[in-house]
Coordinates of C-alpha atoms in Angstrom, one line a residue:
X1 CA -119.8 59.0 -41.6
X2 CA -122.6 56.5 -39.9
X3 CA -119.7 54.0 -38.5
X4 CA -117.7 57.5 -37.2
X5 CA -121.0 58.2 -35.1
X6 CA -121.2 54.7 -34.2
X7 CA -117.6 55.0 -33.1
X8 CA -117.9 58.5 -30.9
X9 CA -121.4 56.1 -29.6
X10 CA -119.0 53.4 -28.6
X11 CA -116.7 55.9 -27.2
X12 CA -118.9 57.5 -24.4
X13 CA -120.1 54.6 -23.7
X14 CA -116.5 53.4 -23.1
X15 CA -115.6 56.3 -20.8
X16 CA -119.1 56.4 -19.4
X17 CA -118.1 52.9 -17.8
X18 CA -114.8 53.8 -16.8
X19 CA -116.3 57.0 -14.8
X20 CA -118.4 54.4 -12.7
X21 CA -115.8 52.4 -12.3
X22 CA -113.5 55.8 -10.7
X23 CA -116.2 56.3 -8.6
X24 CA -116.2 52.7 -7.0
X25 CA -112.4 53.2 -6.3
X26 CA -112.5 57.1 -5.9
X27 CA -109.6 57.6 -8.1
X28 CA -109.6 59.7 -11.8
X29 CA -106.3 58.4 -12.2
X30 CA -107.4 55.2 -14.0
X31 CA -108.5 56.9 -17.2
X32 CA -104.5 56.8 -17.8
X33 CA -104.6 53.0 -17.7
X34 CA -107.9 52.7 -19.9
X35 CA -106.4 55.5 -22.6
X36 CA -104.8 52.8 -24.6
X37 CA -107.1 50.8 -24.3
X38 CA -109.9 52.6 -25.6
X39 CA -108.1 52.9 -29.2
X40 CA -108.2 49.0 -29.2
X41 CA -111.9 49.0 -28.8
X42 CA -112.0 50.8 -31.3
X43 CA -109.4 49.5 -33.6
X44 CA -111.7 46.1 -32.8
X45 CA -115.0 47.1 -33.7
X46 CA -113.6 49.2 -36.9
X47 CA -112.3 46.0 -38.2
X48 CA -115.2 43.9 -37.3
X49 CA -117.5 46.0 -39.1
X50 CA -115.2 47.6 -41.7
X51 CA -116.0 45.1 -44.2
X52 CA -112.9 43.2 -46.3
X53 CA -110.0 41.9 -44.1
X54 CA -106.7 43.2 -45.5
X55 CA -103.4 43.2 -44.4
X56 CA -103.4 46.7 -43.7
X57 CA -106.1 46.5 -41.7
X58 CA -104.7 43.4 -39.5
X59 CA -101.3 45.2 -39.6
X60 CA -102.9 48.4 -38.2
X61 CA -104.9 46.3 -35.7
X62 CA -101.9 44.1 -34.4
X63 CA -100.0 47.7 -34.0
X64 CA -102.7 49.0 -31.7
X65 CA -102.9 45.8 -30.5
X66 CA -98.9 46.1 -28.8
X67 CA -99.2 49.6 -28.0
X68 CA -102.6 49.9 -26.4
X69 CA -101.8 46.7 -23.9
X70 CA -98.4 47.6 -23.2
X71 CA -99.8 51.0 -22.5
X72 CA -102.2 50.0 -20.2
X73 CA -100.3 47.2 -18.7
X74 CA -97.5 49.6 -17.8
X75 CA -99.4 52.9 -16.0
X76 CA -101.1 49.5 -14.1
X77 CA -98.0 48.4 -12.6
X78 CA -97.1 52.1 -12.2
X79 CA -100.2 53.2 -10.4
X80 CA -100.9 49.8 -8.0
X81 CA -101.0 50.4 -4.8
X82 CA -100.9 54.0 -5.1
X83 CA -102.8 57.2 -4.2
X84 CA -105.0 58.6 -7.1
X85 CA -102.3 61.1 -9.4
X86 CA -101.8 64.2 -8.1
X87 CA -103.2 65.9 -10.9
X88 CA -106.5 64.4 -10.2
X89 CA -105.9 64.6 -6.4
X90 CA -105.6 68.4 -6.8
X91 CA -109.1 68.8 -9.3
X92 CA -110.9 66.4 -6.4
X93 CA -110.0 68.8 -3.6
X94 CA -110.7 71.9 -5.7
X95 CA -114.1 70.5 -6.7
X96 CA -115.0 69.1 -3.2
X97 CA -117.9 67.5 -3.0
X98 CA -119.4 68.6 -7.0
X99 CA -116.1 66.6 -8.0
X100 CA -118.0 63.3 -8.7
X101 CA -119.9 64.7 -11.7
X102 CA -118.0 66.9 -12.9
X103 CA -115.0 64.6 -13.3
X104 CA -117.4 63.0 -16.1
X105 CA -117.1 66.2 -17.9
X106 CA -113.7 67.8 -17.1
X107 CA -111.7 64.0 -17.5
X108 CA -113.7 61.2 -19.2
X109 CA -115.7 63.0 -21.4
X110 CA -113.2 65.4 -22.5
X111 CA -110.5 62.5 -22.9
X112 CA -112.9 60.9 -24.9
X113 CA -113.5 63.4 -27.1
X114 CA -109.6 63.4 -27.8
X115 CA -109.8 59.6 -28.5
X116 CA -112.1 60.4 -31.3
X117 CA -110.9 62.4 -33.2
X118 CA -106.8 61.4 -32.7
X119 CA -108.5 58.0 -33.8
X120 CA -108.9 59.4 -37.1
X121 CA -106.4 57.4 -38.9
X122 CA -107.9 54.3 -37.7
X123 CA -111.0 55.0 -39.4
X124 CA -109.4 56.1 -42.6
X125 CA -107.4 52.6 -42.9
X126 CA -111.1 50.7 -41.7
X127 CA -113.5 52.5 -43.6
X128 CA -111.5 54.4 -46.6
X129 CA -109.7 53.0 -49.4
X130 CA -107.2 50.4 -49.8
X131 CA -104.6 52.0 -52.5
X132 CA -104.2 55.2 -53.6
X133 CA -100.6 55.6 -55.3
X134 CA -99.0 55.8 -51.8
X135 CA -98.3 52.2 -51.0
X136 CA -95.0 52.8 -49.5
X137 CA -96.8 55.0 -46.7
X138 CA -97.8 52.4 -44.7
X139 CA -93.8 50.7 -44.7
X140 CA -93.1 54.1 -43.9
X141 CA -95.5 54.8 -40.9
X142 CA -94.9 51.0 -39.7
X143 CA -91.1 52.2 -39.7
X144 CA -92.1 55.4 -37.3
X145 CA -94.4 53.3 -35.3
X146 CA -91.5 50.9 -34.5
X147 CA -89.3 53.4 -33.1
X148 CA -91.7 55.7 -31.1
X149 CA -93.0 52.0 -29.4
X150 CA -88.6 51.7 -28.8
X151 CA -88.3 55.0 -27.6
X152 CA -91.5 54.6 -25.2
X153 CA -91.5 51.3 -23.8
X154 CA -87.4 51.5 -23.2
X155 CA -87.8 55.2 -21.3
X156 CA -90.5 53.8 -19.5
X157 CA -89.0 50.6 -18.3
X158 CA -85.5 52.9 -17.4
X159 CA -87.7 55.6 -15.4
X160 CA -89.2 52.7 -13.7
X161 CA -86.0 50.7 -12.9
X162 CA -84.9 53.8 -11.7
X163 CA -87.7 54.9 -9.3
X164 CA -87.5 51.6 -7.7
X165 CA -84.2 51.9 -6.4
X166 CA -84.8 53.9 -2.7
X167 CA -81.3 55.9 -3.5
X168 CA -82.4 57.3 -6.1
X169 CA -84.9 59.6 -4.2
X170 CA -84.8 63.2 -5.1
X171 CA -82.4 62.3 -7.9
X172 CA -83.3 63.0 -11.7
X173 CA -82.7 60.1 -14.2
X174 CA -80.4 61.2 -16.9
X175 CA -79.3 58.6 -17.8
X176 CA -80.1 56.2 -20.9
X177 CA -82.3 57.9 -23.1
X178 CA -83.3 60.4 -20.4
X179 CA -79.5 61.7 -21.0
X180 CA -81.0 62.6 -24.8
X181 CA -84.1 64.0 -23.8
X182 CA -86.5 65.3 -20.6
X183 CA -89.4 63.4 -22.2
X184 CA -87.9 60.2 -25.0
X185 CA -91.3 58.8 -23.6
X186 CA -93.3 61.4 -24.8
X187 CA -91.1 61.4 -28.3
X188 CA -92.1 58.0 -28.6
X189 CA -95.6 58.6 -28.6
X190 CA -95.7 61.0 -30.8
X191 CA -93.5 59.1 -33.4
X192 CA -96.2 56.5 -32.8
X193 CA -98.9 58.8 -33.9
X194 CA -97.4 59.9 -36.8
X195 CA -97.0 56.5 -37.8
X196 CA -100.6 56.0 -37.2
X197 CA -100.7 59.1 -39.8
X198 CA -99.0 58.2 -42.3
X199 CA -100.1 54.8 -42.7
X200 CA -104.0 56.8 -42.5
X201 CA -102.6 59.0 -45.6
X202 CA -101.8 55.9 -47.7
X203 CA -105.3 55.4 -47.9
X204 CA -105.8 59.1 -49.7
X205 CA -107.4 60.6 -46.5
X206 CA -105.5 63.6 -45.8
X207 CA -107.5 64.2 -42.6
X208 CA -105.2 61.2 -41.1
X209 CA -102.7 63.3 -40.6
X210 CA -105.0 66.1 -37.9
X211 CA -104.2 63.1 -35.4
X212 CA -100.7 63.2 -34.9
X213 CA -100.9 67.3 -35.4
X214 CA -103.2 67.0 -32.0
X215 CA -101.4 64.7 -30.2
X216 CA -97.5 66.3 -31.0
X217 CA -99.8 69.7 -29.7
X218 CA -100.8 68.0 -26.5
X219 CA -97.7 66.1 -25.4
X220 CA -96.0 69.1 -26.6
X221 CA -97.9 72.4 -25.4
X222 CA -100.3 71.3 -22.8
X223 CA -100.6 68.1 -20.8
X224 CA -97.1 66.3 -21.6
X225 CA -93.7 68.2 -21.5
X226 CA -94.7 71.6 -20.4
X227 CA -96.6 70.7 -17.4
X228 CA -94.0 68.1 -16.2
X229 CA -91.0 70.6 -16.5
X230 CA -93.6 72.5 -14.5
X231 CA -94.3 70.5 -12.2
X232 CA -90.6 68.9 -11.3
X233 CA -88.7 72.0 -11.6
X234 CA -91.0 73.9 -9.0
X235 CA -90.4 70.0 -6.7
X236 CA -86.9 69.2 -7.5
X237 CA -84.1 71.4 -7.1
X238 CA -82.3 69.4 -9.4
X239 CA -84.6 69.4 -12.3
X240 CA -83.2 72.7 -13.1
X241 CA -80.0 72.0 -13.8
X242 CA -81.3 68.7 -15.8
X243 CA -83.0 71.3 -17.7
X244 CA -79.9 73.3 -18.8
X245 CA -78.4 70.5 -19.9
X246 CA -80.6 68.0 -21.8
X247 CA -83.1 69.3 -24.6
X248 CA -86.7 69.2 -23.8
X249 CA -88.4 66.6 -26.7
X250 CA -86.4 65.6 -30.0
X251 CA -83.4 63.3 -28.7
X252 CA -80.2 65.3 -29.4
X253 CA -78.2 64.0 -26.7
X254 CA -76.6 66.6 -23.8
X255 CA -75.7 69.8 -24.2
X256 CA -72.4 71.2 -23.7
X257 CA -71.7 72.7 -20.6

């Protein structure tokens, strides 16, 4: 319990910096980028001082490892160069001028908070047991963990070929793994989590498994699929026919006309 307050320490102090650094460049937006990459602080320090150096450990490590810098290095590219996200953009010009402090509260610390406790399989693989008659969870979750990164990184290099073509202005990508889902980016990070999960479970800590609950919840319900269809049906004209046709999460390829 010391090293999970330690951790939630490390965590606002993580965020803390990041919210001085949005401040510098007036832009919100770049909590996305530094989302990954607060798991891999934490991954770091949990195997620092998490005592014996397994290979589950180092397996779990290298795993954040890949996802946490392709993450980041990705919404980079993504964001460079461009205005702060409109989601932010919007909170800024409802807050007006009280926006600089409460953005601490209302983005960084709240995101933060999320980071802890989704983090919880991490700490079950760096400070619980090593075996626990489920050794063929962690081949399992490694398994899950491989195809969410697939599904992830592949939609988000397609969406980005795609947006850099001019023509394609207006259009909807549904092609690719965007013909088997609205959101294969979104599937991906959520197979990732339950990865995460199940490889957190092979330790005996059932708690591992509140991580990827929360974050198949969030992508889900609340900041992921049902504010984008939102948000591009009410923008794009043709986002509503993409809707009919393609389902909204799990990958089950077009729908019949």
């Amino acid at each position: 319990m010391n090293t999970l307050a330690y951790t939630g320490v490390l965590i606002l102090g993580f965020v803390t910096l990041v919210w001085v650094i949005s401040l510098i460049k007036r832009d919100a937006g770049i909590m996305d980028i530094f989302w990954g990459l607060g798991f891999l602080v934490v991954a770091i320090f949990q195997y620092l001082t998490g005592g014996m150096h397994t290979p589950l450990r180092l397996l779990v490590l290298l795993l954040v490892l890949v996802w946490g810098l392709r993450l980041a290095l990705h919404i980079g590219i993504r964001n460079a160069g461009k205005p702060e996200d409109a989601r932010y953009r919007k909170w800024r010009e409802e807050n007006g001028k009280a926006w600089w402090w409460r953005s601490y509260f209302k983005v960084f610390l709240l995101q933060g908070t999320v980071m802890w406790v989704v983090a919880l399989p991490l700490y079950a693989v760096f400070e619980g047991g090593i075996h626990s008659g489920l050794e063929f969870f962690p081949w399992i979750g490694a398994g899950l963990f491989t195809v969410g990164f697939f599904f992830e990184a592949v939609a988000d290099w397609q969406l980005m070929q795609f947006k850099k073509n001019s023509s394609n202005k207006g259009k909807v990508l549904d092609k690719g793994l965007w013909a088997t889902s609205r959101h294969p980016n979104y599937f991906g990070e959520a197979l990732i989590w339950w990865g995460f999960g199940l490889i957190g479970l092979s330790t005996g800590a059932w708690w591992a498994l509140i991580s990827p609950l929360i974050m198949n919840f969030l992508l889900v319900r609340v900041s992921g699929v049902k504010m984008l269809d939102a948000l591009l049906e009410k923008t794009n004209p043709e986002y509503s026919r993409y809707m009919n046709e393609t389902p909204s999460f799990l990958p089950m390829g077009r729908k019949k006309a």
